[in-house]
């Protein structure tokens, strides 16, 4: 099978020759060639120049036998088009200089079409699509999920407690609803455009929704995630990813997605039982910081729990860390592809 066939078959839960693998944040800071390119151009320029985004997207494919590429972008730039002042602060991370703290600010947000605001990323998808055609690899598009985007828009950056987000959600439920509907509309349009530009599959990142209780997930988030997922599910395979949601993976899966992406906090066979769908995961990215003699048994454990089952895409449970030795990535990819199947 080609990488693309293998990847898409796994999304449908169909027979594969070997387990497909890609790595979250595979086009990032652990690659020396990425760091070299980023020493010359800012994050903003990398995002807004299709040729640069294309070059970065292809970097990990030159080194590793991966089954899929993920377009180089970020979940946050769609917020810029809505009126938020996003900045990537070097060696710190993303920051929004005018975070949402009032119902009026929510009502001022625009909902421009993605082809006006995200044109560079859509063009990069078209370019990468051409490059991947002869290599027969899958191309993933992605977007942030409504909750995770709302949390950045309200907090203005990273947070441990999500206090501003939760306080807004509890205090201003009507404005929360308007915000989540605006975000859902922007995300649906953007994912549709990515599929139209050539993405084979899209991933919805609800990276931080595990900060909520099951009750709050159902009450304040699920309807909007469902709105997004149900609007795109018949257009392309969709991976619904989150972390720290083992306590309510069943209801999260009920919001939609053909594949459920999970982190290492839940055993992957248990996740599969809870969702009864194809699953993606779930090696702890920190295991790649250790030697192969310890990394290998961790990878083996994931394969043994899910091995022989169809409908598994191997991945880390969250993004690869910048300190990761390249050689461990190469060995991991080869290990998964050589793992005896069936
Ligand atoms: O393979 C790839 O690298 C694909 C491109 C990609 C993706 C899929 C980037 C590039 N960012 C993302 C998604 C993303 N961005 C998520 C969801 C995935 C996840 O949970 O890991 C999130 C939460 C963000 C927000 C973000 N952007 C952060 C995290 C901050 C936090 O709150 O912890 C950071 C550090 C960024 C900047 C960024 N985005 C991408 C890169 C390579 C970088 C680092 C920029 C740099 O210094 O070079």
mmCIF file of C-alpha atoms and ligand atoms in Angstrom:
data_model
loop_
_atom_site.group_PDB
_atom_site.id
_atom_site.type_symbol
_atom_site.label_atom_id
_atom_site.label_comp_id
_atom_site.label_asym_id
_atom_site.label_seq_id
_atom_site.Cartn_x
_atom_site.Cartn_y
_atom_site.Cartn_z
ATOM 1 C CA UNK A 1 0.000 0.000 0.000
ATOM 2 C CA UNK A 2 1.142 3.592 -0.470
ATOM 3 C CA UNK A 3 1.323 5.808 2.606
ATOM 4 C CA UNK A 4 -1.774 7.639 1.490
ATOM 5 C CA UNK A 5 -3.797 4.448 0.951
ATOM 6 C CA UNK A 6 -2.663 3.060 4.309
ATOM 7 C CA UNK A 7 -3.488 6.263 6.148
ATOM 8 C CA UNK A 8 -6.938 6.664 4.607
ATOM 9 C CA UNK A 9 -7.755 2.960 5.065
ATOM 10 C CA UNK A 10 -6.910 3.283 8.783
ATOM 11 C CA UNK A 11 -9.235 6.312 9.041
ATOM 12 C CA UNK A 12 -12.046 4.094 7.734
ATOM 13 C CA UNK A 13 -11.097 1.165 9.992
ATOM 14 C CA UNK A 14 -10.174 -0.973 6.970
ATOM 15 C CA UNK A 15 -7.380 -3.483 6.440
ATOM 16 C CA UNK A 16 -3.827 -2.103 6.223
ATOM 17 C CA UNK A 17 -0.491 -3.794 5.443
ATOM 18 C CA UNK A 18 1.307 -2.027 8.313
ATOM 19 C CA UNK A 19 0.251 0.613 10.851
ATOM 20 C CA UNK A 20 0.404 4.157 9.435
ATOM 21 C CA UNK A 21 2.347 6.755 11.415
ATOM 22 C CA UNK A 22 2.755 10.531 11.505
ATOM 23 C CA UNK A 23 3.918 12.734 14.362
ATOM 24 C CA UNK A 24 2.139 15.719 15.841
ATOM 25 C CA UNK A 25 4.241 18.851 15.270
ATOM 26 C CA UNK A 26 6.474 16.819 12.951
ATOM 27 C CA UNK A 27 7.494 20.010 11.114
ATOM 28 C CA UNK A 28 8.860 21.852 14.125
ATOM 29 C CA UNK A 29 11.713 22.979 16.289
ATOM 30 C CA UNK A 30 13.328 19.550 16.868
ATOM 31 C CA UNK A 31 14.477 19.689 13.192
ATOM 32 C CA UNK A 32 17.758 21.610 12.684
ATOM 33 C CA UNK A 33 16.682 22.635 9.175
ATOM 34 C CA UNK A 34 13.510 24.159 10.649
ATOM 35 C CA UNK A 35 15.545 26.114 13.201
ATOM 36 C CA UNK A 36 17.891 27.337 10.459
ATOM 37 C CA UNK A 37 14.988 28.552 8.322
ATOM 38 C CA UNK A 38 13.315 30.191 11.325
ATOM 39 C CA UNK A 39 16.553 32.026 12.195
ATOM 40 C CA UNK A 40 16.059 33.866 8.881
ATOM 41 C CA UNK A 41 12.290 34.469 8.874
ATOM 42 C CA UNK A 42 9.717 35.158 11.578
ATOM 43 C CA UNK A 43 6.870 32.791 12.446
ATOM 44 C CA UNK A 44 4.458 35.271 10.838
ATOM 45 C CA UNK A 45 6.460 35.301 7.576
ATOM 46 C CA UNK A 46 6.706 31.508 7.592
ATOM 47 C CA UNK A 47 2.915 31.340 7.939
ATOM 48 C CA UNK A 48 2.187 33.996 5.326
ATOM 49 C CA UNK A 49 4.601 32.841 2.603
ATOM 50 C CA UNK A 50 3.235 29.744 0.804
ATOM 51 C CA UNK A 51 6.706 28.710 -0.456
ATOM 52 C CA UNK A 52 8.137 28.790 3.089
ATOM 53 C CA UNK A 53 5.155 26.881 4.524
ATOM 54 C CA UNK A 54 5.505 24.312 1.738
ATOM 55 C CA UNK A 55 9.230 23.882 2.370
ATOM 56 C CA UNK A 56 8.677 23.391 6.125
ATOM 57 C CA UNK A 57 5.809 20.928 5.560
ATOM 58 C CA UNK A 58 8.088 18.728 3.433
ATOM 59 C CA UNK A 59 11.086 18.801 5.831
ATOM 60 C CA UNK A 60 10.178 15.777 7.993
ATOM 61 C CA UNK A 61 9.284 13.749 4.886
ATOM 62 C CA UNK A 62 12.869 14.060 3.649
ATOM 63 C CA UNK A 63 14.132 12.452 6.843
ATOM 64 C CA UNK A 64 11.505 9.901 7.902
ATOM 65 C CA UNK A 65 9.307 7.275 6.240
ATOM 66 C CA UNK A 66 6.068 8.945 7.396
ATOM 67 C CA UNK A 67 2.657 8.169 5.861
ATOM 68 C CA UNK A 68 1.277 11.693 6.020
ATOM 69 C CA UNK A 69 2.276 15.340 5.937
ATOM 70 C CA UNK A 70 0.523 18.017 7.988
ATOM 71 C CA UNK A 71 0.374 21.458 6.480
ATOM 72 C CA UNK A 72 2.623 23.933 8.292
ATOM 73 C CA UNK A 73 0.437 26.557 9.914
ATOM 74 C CA UNK A 74 -0.973 27.135 13.391
ATOM 75 C CA UNK A 75 -4.406 26.942 14.967
ATOM 76 C CA UNK A 76 -4.413 30.623 15.922
ATOM 77 C CA UNK A 77 -4.087 32.689 12.672
ATOM 78 C CA UNK A 78 -7.823 32.427 11.842
ATOM 79 C CA UNK A 79 -8.364 34.568 14.968
ATOM 80 C CA UNK A 80 -6.441 37.426 13.320
ATOM 81 C CA UNK A 81 -9.044 37.694 10.569
ATOM 82 C CA UNK A 82 -11.759 37.907 13.236
ATOM 83 C CA UNK A 83 -10.106 40.979 14.745
ATOM 84 C CA UNK A 84 -7.743 39.606 17.402
ATOM 85 C CA UNK A 85 -4.198 40.949 17.565
ATOM 86 C CA UNK A 86 -2.123 37.754 17.489
ATOM 87 C CA UNK A 87 1.639 37.788 17.891
ATOM 88 C CA UNK A 88 4.158 34.931 18.064
ATOM 89 C CA UNK A 89 6.627 36.149 20.662
ATOM 90 C CA UNK A 90 10.066 34.593 20.010
ATOM 91 C CA UNK A 91 11.057 31.946 22.619
ATOM 92 C CA UNK A 92 7.768 32.538 24.475
ATOM 93 C CA UNK A 93 4.821 31.501 22.281
ATOM 94 C CA UNK A 94 1.612 32.965 20.929
ATOM 95 C CA UNK A 95 0.069 36.035 22.575
ATOM 96 C CA UNK A 96 -3.156 37.915 21.853
ATOM 97 C CA UNK A 97 -2.763 41.561 22.753
ATOM 98 C CA UNK A 98 -6.508 42.341 22.893
ATOM 99 C CA UNK A 99 -8.040 39.289 24.601
ATOM 100 C CA UNK A 100 -11.832 39.047 24.773
ATOM 101 C CA UNK A 101 -13.044 40.171 28.186
ATOM 102 C CA UNK A 102 -16.538 41.588 27.441
ATOM 103 C CA UNK A 103 -19.698 40.631 25.629
ATOM 104 C CA UNK A 104 -19.237 43.710 23.415
ATOM 105 C CA UNK A 105 -15.824 42.438 22.295
ATOM 106 C CA UNK A 106 -17.494 39.164 21.257
ATOM 107 C CA UNK A 107 -20.084 41.046 19.210
ATOM 108 C CA UNK A 108 -17.362 43.097 17.488
ATOM 109 C CA UNK A 109 -15.639 39.947 16.153
ATOM 110 C CA UNK A 110 -15.851 39.479 12.410
ATOM 111 C CA UNK A 111 -16.466 36.208 10.569
ATOM 112 C CA UNK A 112 -14.610 36.752 7.280
ATOM 113 C CA UNK A 113 -14.345 33.933 4.717
ATOM 114 C CA UNK A 114 -11.172 31.822 4.896
ATOM 115 C CA UNK A 115 -10.238 32.468 1.277
ATOM 116 C CA UNK A 116 -9.789 36.144 2.230
ATOM 117 C CA UNK A 117 -7.862 35.680 5.480
ATOM 118 C CA UNK A 118 -6.082 32.305 5.176
ATOM 119 C CA UNK A 119 -5.144 32.461 1.489
ATOM 120 C CA UNK A 120 -1.429 31.787 2.072
ATOM 121 C CA UNK A 121 -2.120 28.524 3.923
ATOM 122 C CA UNK A 122 -4.647 27.449 1.280
ATOM 123 C CA UNK A 123 -2.082 28.162 -1.435
ATOM 124 C CA UNK A 124 0.551 26.170 0.525
ATOM 125 C CA UNK A 125 -1.903 23.229 0.622
ATOM 126 C CA UNK A 126 -2.206 23.371 -3.179
ATOM 127 C CA UNK A 127 1.598 23.447 -3.545
ATOM 128 C CA UNK A 128 2.191 20.609 -1.074
ATOM 129 C CA UNK A 129 -0.535 18.553 -2.770
ATOM 130 C CA UNK A 130 1.454 18.692 -6.041
ATOM 131 C CA UNK A 131 4.688 17.734 -4.246
ATOM 132 C CA UNK A 132 3.038 14.777 -2.503
ATOM 133 C CA UNK A 133 1.397 13.348 -5.605
ATOM 134 C CA UNK A 134 4.488 11.380 -6.796
ATOM 135 C CA UNK A 135 5.332 10.338 -3.213
ATOM 136 C CA UNK A 136 1.799 9.003 -2.602
ATOM 137 C CA UNK A 137 1.521 10.431 0.904
ATOM 138 C CA UNK A 138 -1.594 11.750 2.627
ATOM 139 C CA UNK A 139 -1.947 15.461 3.392
ATOM 140 C CA UNK A 140 -3.611 16.617 6.581
ATOM 141 C CA UNK A 141 -5.247 19.969 7.057
ATOM 142 C CA UNK A 142 -6.296 21.161 10.515
ATOM 143 C CA UNK A 143 -8.029 23.753 12.649
ATOM 144 C CA UNK A 144 -8.407 24.499 16.337
ATOM 145 C CA UNK A 145 -11.713 23.391 17.872
ATOM 146 C CA UNK A 146 -14.127 26.054 19.180
ATOM 147 C CA UNK A 147 -13.207 25.604 22.868
ATOM 148 C CA UNK A 148 -9.432 25.611 22.380
ATOM 149 C CA UNK A 149 -9.626 28.703 20.146
ATOM 150 C CA UNK A 150 -12.008 30.443 22.576
ATOM 151 C CA UNK A 151 -9.560 29.769 25.407
ATOM 152 C CA UNK A 152 -6.707 31.552 23.577
ATOM 153 C CA UNK A 153 -9.037 34.387 22.517
ATOM 154 C CA UNK A 154 -10.168 34.959 26.116
ATOM 155 C CA UNK A 155 -6.965 34.218 28.063
ATOM 156 C CA UNK A 156 -4.680 35.901 25.521
ATOM 157 C CA UNK A 157 -2.104 33.100 25.770
ATOM 158 C CA UNK A 158 -1.250 29.937 27.641
ATOM 159 C CA UNK A 159 -2.925 29.318 30.983
ATOM 160 C CA UNK A 160 -2.855 26.702 33.703
ATOM 161 C CA UNK A 161 -6.339 27.244 35.128
ATOM 162 C CA UNK A 162 -8.464 28.574 32.225
ATOM 163 C CA UNK A 163 -9.980 30.872 34.851
ATOM 164 C CA UNK A 164 -10.934 33.730 32.483
ATOM 165 C CA UNK A 165 -12.413 31.298 29.977
ATOM 166 C CA UNK A 166 -14.476 29.409 32.542
ATOM 167 C CA UNK A 167 -15.584 32.594 34.304
ATOM 168 C CA UNK A 168 -16.808 34.007 30.968
ATOM 169 C CA UNK A 169 -18.574 30.753 30.104
ATOM 170 C CA UNK A 170 -20.422 30.657 33.460
ATOM 171 C CA UNK A 171 -21.112 34.398 33.741
ATOM 172 C CA UNK A 172 -22.095 35.242 30.171
ATOM 173 C CA UNK A 173 -23.659 32.097 28.709
ATOM 174 C CA UNK A 174 -25.449 33.994 25.916
ATOM 175 C CA UNK A 175 -22.242 35.733 24.781
ATOM 176 C CA UNK A 176 -20.385 32.416 25.104
ATOM 177 C CA UNK A 177 -22.955 30.909 22.735
ATOM 178 C CA UNK A 178 -22.485 33.772 20.235
ATOM 179 C CA UNK A 179 -18.690 33.421 20.450
ATOM 180 C CA UNK A 180 -18.781 29.648 19.938
ATOM 181 C CA UNK A 181 -21.170 30.024 16.987
ATOM 182 C CA UNK A 182 -18.881 32.612 15.361
ATOM 183 C CA UNK A 183 -15.840 30.384 15.894
ATOM 184 C CA UNK A 184 -17.710 27.312 14.591
ATOM 185 C CA UNK A 185 -18.660 29.141 11.395
ATOM 186 C CA UNK A 186 -15.081 30.313 10.774
ATOM 187 C CA UNK A 187 -13.685 26.815 11.441
ATOM 188 C CA UNK A 188 -16.225 25.057 9.170
ATOM 189 C CA UNK A 189 -15.503 27.427 6.283
ATOM 190 C CA UNK A 190 -11.726 27.121 6.784
ATOM 191 C CA UNK A 191 -11.765 23.301 6.914
ATOM 192 C CA UNK A 192 -13.994 23.147 3.831
ATOM 193 C CA UNK A 193 -11.544 25.386 1.951
ATOM 194 C CA UNK A 194 -8.607 23.207 3.068
ATOM 195 C CA UNK A 195 -10.340 20.087 1.751
ATOM 196 C CA UNK A 196 -11.143 21.922 -1.463
ATOM 197 C CA UNK A 197 -7.460 22.965 -1.802
ATOM 198 C CA UNK A 198 -6.317 19.336 -1.521
ATOM 199 C CA UNK A 199 -6.228 18.152 2.111
ATOM 200 C CA UNK A 200 -7.051 14.395 2.227
ATOM 201 C CA UNK A 201 -8.071 14.480 5.869
ATOM 202 C CA UNK A 202 -8.485 17.168 8.531
ATOM 203 C CA UNK A 203 -7.719 17.181 12.236
ATOM 204 C CA UNK A 204 -9.706 19.224 14.751
ATOM 205 C CA UNK A 205 -7.410 20.130 17.682
ATOM 206 C CA UNK A 206 -9.282 20.458 20.979
ATOM 207 C CA UNK A 207 -5.962 20.361 22.808
ATOM 208 C CA UNK A 208 -7.070 22.026 26.057
ATOM 209 C CA UNK A 209 -10.702 20.894 26.463
ATOM 210 C CA UNK A 210 -9.582 18.316 29.049
ATOM 211 C CA UNK A 211 -9.531 21.219 31.536
ATOM 212 C CA UNK A 212 -13.335 20.877 31.726
ATOM 213 C CA UNK A 213 -15.540 18.453 33.642
ATOM 214 C CA UNK A 214 -17.764 16.067 31.755
ATOM 215 C CA UNK A 215 -20.791 18.146 32.722
ATOM 216 C CA UNK A 216 -19.255 21.367 31.382
ATOM 217 C CA UNK A 217 -18.072 19.644 28.205
ATOM 218 C CA UNK A 218 -21.608 18.508 27.456
ATOM 219 C CA UNK A 219 -23.128 21.851 28.390
ATOM 220 C CA UNK A 220 -20.708 24.428 26.976
ATOM 221 C CA UNK A 221 -18.667 22.706 24.253
ATOM 222 C CA UNK A 222 -20.196 19.594 22.740
ATOM 223 C CA UNK A 223 -22.942 21.337 20.709
ATOM 224 C CA UNK A 224 -20.367 23.517 18.919
ATOM 225 C CA UNK A 225 -17.835 20.741 18.296
ATOM 226 C CA UNK A 226 -20.734 18.699 16.949
ATOM 227 C CA UNK A 227 -21.758 21.571 14.711
ATOM 228 C CA UNK A 228 -18.241 21.718 13.191
ATOM 229 C CA UNK A 229 -17.697 17.966 12.898
ATOM 230 C CA UNK A 230 -21.102 17.176 11.417
ATOM 231 C CA UNK A 231 -20.619 19.900 8.779
ATOM 232 C CA UNK A 232 -17.362 18.393 7.451
ATOM 233 C CA UNK A 233 -17.638 14.668 8.171
ATOM 234 C CA UNK A 234 -19.164 13.849 4.808
ATOM 235 C CA UNK A 235 -16.490 15.846 2.933
ATOM 236 C CA UNK A 236 -13.323 14.113 4.205
ATOM 237 C CA UNK A 237 -12.093 11.863 7.031
ATOM 238 C CA UNK A 238 -11.831 13.831 10.286
ATOM 239 C CA UNK A 239 -9.571 13.203 13.295
ATOM 240 C CA UNK A 240 -10.998 14.613 16.534
ATOM 241 C CA UNK A 241 -8.048 15.165 18.873
ATOM 242 C CA UNK A 242 -7.917 16.162 22.531
ATOM 243 C CA UNK A 243 -5.791 15.549 25.624
ATOM 244 C CA UNK A 244 -6.735 14.691 29.204
ATOM 245 C CA UNK A 245 -10.289 13.657 28.279
ATOM 246 C CA UNK A 246 -10.220 9.986 29.335
ATOM 247 C CA UNK A 247 -13.037 10.637 31.802
ATOM 248 C CA UNK A 248 -15.453 11.633 29.022
ATOM 249 C CA UNK A 249 -14.053 10.270 25.788
ATOM 250 C CA UNK A 250 -17.385 8.577 25.060
ATOM 251 C CA UNK A 251 -19.334 11.848 25.020
ATOM 252 C CA UNK A 252 -16.493 13.660 23.195
ATOM 253 C CA UNK A 253 -16.535 10.970 20.525
ATOM 254 C CA UNK A 254 -20.308 11.463 20.317
ATOM 255 C CA UNK A 255 -19.642 15.029 19.124
ATOM 256 C CA UNK A 256 -18.174 13.451 15.984
ATOM 257 C CA UNK A 257 -15.014 12.563 14.078
ATOM 258 C CA UNK A 258 -14.151 9.384 12.187
ATOM 259 C CA UNK A 259 -10.967 8.899 14.246
ATOM 260 C CA UNK A 260 -10.463 9.861 17.901
ATOM 261 C CA UNK A 261 -6.959 11.062 18.836
ATOM 262 C CA UNK A 262 -5.931 10.462 22.453
ATOM 263 C CA UNK A 263 -2.943 11.106 24.707
ATOM 264 C CA UNK A 264 -0.950 8.652 26.867
ATOM 265 C CA UNK A 265 -3.024 9.218 30.018
ATOM 266 C CA UNK A 266 -5.476 6.562 28.839
ATOM 267 C CA UNK A 267 -4.447 3.114 27.568
ATOM 268 C CA UNK A 268 -5.223 3.089 23.853
ATOM 269 C CA UNK A 269 -7.208 -0.162 23.977
ATOM 270 C CA UNK A 270 -9.421 1.370 26.669
ATOM 271 C CA UNK A 271 -9.919 4.473 24.507
ATOM 272 C CA UNK A 272 -10.909 2.269 21.623
ATOM 273 C CA UNK A 273 -13.457 0.431 23.769
ATOM 274 C CA UNK A 274 -14.964 3.737 24.917
ATOM 275 C CA UNK A 275 -15.331 5.254 21.452
ATOM 276 C CA UNK A 276 -15.759 2.183 19.245
ATOM 277 C CA UNK A 277 -14.136 4.001 16.317
ATOM 278 C CA UNK A 278 -10.624 4.112 14.828
ATOM 279 C CA UNK A 279 -8.157 5.714 17.234
ATOM 280 C CA UNK A 280 -4.906 7.676 16.912
ATOM 281 C CA UNK A 281 -2.065 7.763 19.435
ATOM 282 C CA UNK A 282 -0.702 7.615 21.975
ATOM 283 C CA UNK A 283 2.959 7.527 22.941
ATOM 284 C CA UNK A 284 4.102 10.080 25.544
ATOM 285 C CA UNK A 285 6.367 12.547 23.639
ATOM 286 C CA UNK A 286 8.769 12.479 26.613
ATOM 287 C CA UNK A 287 9.596 8.819 25.893
ATOM 288 C CA UNK A 288 11.503 10.096 22.836
ATOM 289 C CA UNK A 289 13.858 11.957 25.174
ATOM 290 C CA UNK A 290 15.144 8.657 26.571
ATOM 291 C CA UNK A 291 17.370 6.046 24.944
ATOM 292 C CA UNK A 292 15.994 3.607 22.355
ATOM 293 C CA UNK A 293 16.241 0.741 24.863
ATOM 294 C CA UNK A 294 13.466 2.444 26.900
ATOM 295 C CA UNK A 295 11.615 4.042 23.964
ATOM 296 C CA UNK A 296 11.223 0.708 22.177
ATOM 297 C CA UNK A 297 9.257 -1.070 24.959
ATOM 298 C CA UNK A 298 6.943 1.958 25.229
ATOM 299 C CA UNK A 299 6.236 1.852 21.477
ATOM 300 C CA UNK A 300 5.811 -1.912 21.694
ATOM 301 C CA UNK A 301 3.298 -1.551 24.496
ATOM 302 C CA UNK A 302 1.106 0.716 22.339
ATOM 303 C CA UNK A 303 1.337 -1.745 19.453
ATOM 304 C CA UNK A 304 0.531 -4.717 21.672
ATOM 305 C CA UNK A 305 -2.545 -3.034 23.143
ATOM 306 C CA UNK A 306 -3.962 -2.165 19.740
ATOM 307 C CA UNK A 307 -1.915 -4.479 17.500
ATOM 308 C CA UNK A 308 -3.820 -6.706 15.149
ATOM 309 C CA UNK A 309 -6.739 -4.290 15.233
ATOM 310 C CA UNK A 310 -7.498 -2.229 12.187
ATOM 311 C CA UNK A 311 -8.319 1.421 12.627
ATOM 312 C CA UNK A 312 -5.169 2.584 14.407
ATOM 313 C CA UNK A 313 -2.938 5.464 13.356
ATOM 314 C CA UNK A 314 0.274 5.564 15.370
ATOM 315 C CA UNK A 315 1.175 8.998 16.746
ATOM 316 C CA UNK A 316 2.415 10.671 19.879
ATOM 317 C CA UNK A 317 -0.240 11.661 22.402
ATOM 318 C CA UNK A 318 0.722 15.325 21.902
ATOM 319 C CA UNK A 319 3.284 17.387 20.005
ATOM 320 C CA UNK A 320 6.908 16.260 19.709
ATOM 321 C CA UNK A 321 9.233 18.229 22.008
ATOM 322 C CA UNK A 322 11.951 20.526 20.598
ATOM 323 C CA UNK A 323 14.675 18.604 22.525
ATOM 324 C CA UNK A 324 13.860 15.286 20.776
ATOM 325 C CA UNK A 325 16.849 13.488 19.181
ATOM 326 C CA UNK A 326 16.225 12.968 15.448
ATOM 327 C CA UNK A 327 17.581 9.430 15.572
ATOM 328 C CA UNK A 328 14.818 8.355 17.986
ATOM 329 C CA UNK A 329 12.171 9.580 15.543
ATOM 330 C CA UNK A 330 13.740 7.600 12.708
ATOM 331 C CA UNK A 331 13.906 4.433 14.803
ATOM 332 C CA UNK A 332 10.327 4.849 16.029
ATOM 333 C CA UNK A 333 8.903 5.269 12.521
ATOM 334 C CA UNK A 334 10.812 2.210 11.272
ATOM 335 C CA UNK A 335 9.774 0.166 14.307
ATOM 336 C CA UNK A 336 6.062 0.862 13.709
ATOM 337 C CA UNK A 337 6.334 0.098 10.008
ATOM 338 C CA UNK A 338 8.133 -3.187 10.656
ATOM 339 C CA UNK A 339 5.776 -4.345 13.437
ATOM 340 C CA UNK A 340 4.220 -7.625 12.303
ATOM 341 C CA UNK A 341 0.518 -7.169 11.601
ATOM 342 C CA UNK A 342 -2.604 -9.326 11.802
HETATM 343 O O1 LIG B 1 3.917 19.669 12.133
HETATM 344 C C1 LIG B 1 3.727 20.869 12.452
HETATM 345 O O2 LIG B 1 4.548 21.535 13.054
HETATM 346 C C2 LIG B 1 2.447 21.433 11.979
HETATM 347 C C3 LIG B 1 2.190 22.813 12.290
HETATM 348 C C4 LIG B 1 1.571 23.203 13.623
HETATM 349 C C5 LIG B 1 0.398 22.735 14.219
HETATM 350 C C6 LIG B 1 -0.479 21.572 13.795
HETATM 351 C C7 LIG B 1 2.060 24.264 14.423
HETATM 352 C C8 LIG B 1 3.299 25.004 14.142
HETATM 353 N N1 LIG B 1 1.155 24.489 15.432
HETATM 354 C C9 LIG B 1 0.144 23.562 15.344
HETATM 355 C C10 LIG B 1 -1.061 23.427 16.183
HETATM 356 C C11 LIG B 1 -1.154 24.151 17.461
HETATM 357 N N2 LIG B 1 -0.686 25.393 17.791
HETATM 358 C C12 LIG B 1 -1.873 23.671 18.581
HETATM 359 C C13 LIG B 1 -2.623 22.371 18.614
HETATM 360 C C14 LIG B 1 -1.682 21.236 18.691
HETATM 361 C C15 LIG B 1 -1.202 20.908 20.073
HETATM 362 O O3 LIG B 1 -2.030 20.816 20.960
HETATM 363 O O4 LIG B 1 -0.003 20.715 20.198
HETATM 364 C C16 LIG B 1 -1.771 24.621 19.599
HETATM 365 C C17 LIG B 1 -2.375 24.508 20.984
HETATM 366 C C18 LIG B 1 -1.032 25.700 19.090
HETATM 367 C C19 LIG B 1 -0.709 26.976 19.774
HETATM 368 C C20 LIG B 1 0.746 27.258 19.705
HETATM 369 N N3 LIG B 1 1.389 27.807 18.632
HETATM 370 C C21 LIG B 1 1.714 26.959 20.678
HETATM 371 C C22 LIG B 1 1.424 26.306 22.012
HETATM 372 C C23 LIG B 1 1.402 27.328 23.093
HETATM 373 C C24 LIG B 1 0.759 26.794 24.355
HETATM 374 O O5 LIG B 1 -0.284 27.338 24.738
HETATM 375 O O6 LIG B 1 1.286 25.833 24.940
HETATM 376 C C25 LIG B 1 2.969 27.356 20.171
HETATM 377 C C26 LIG B 1 4.312 27.261 20.831
HETATM 378 C C27 LIG B 1 2.747 27.874 18.868
HETATM 379 C C28 LIG B 1 3.751 28.359 17.897
HETATM 380 C C29 LIG B 1 4.109 27.326 16.900
HETATM 381 N N4 LIG B 1 3.226 26.717 16.065
HETATM 382 C C30 LIG B 1 3.874 25.827 15.228
HETATM 383 C C31 LIG B 1 5.269 25.894 15.565
HETATM 384 C C32 LIG B 1 6.351 25.124 14.876
HETATM 385 C C33 LIG B 1 5.394 26.815 16.609
HETATM 386 C C34 LIG B 1 6.677 27.246 17.274
HETATM 387 C C35 LIG B 1 7.147 28.492 16.617
HETATM 388 C C36 LIG B 1 8.612 28.561 16.665
HETATM 389 O O7 LIG B 1 9.136 29.041 17.695
HETATM 390 O O8 LIG B 1 9.258 28.173 15.683
#
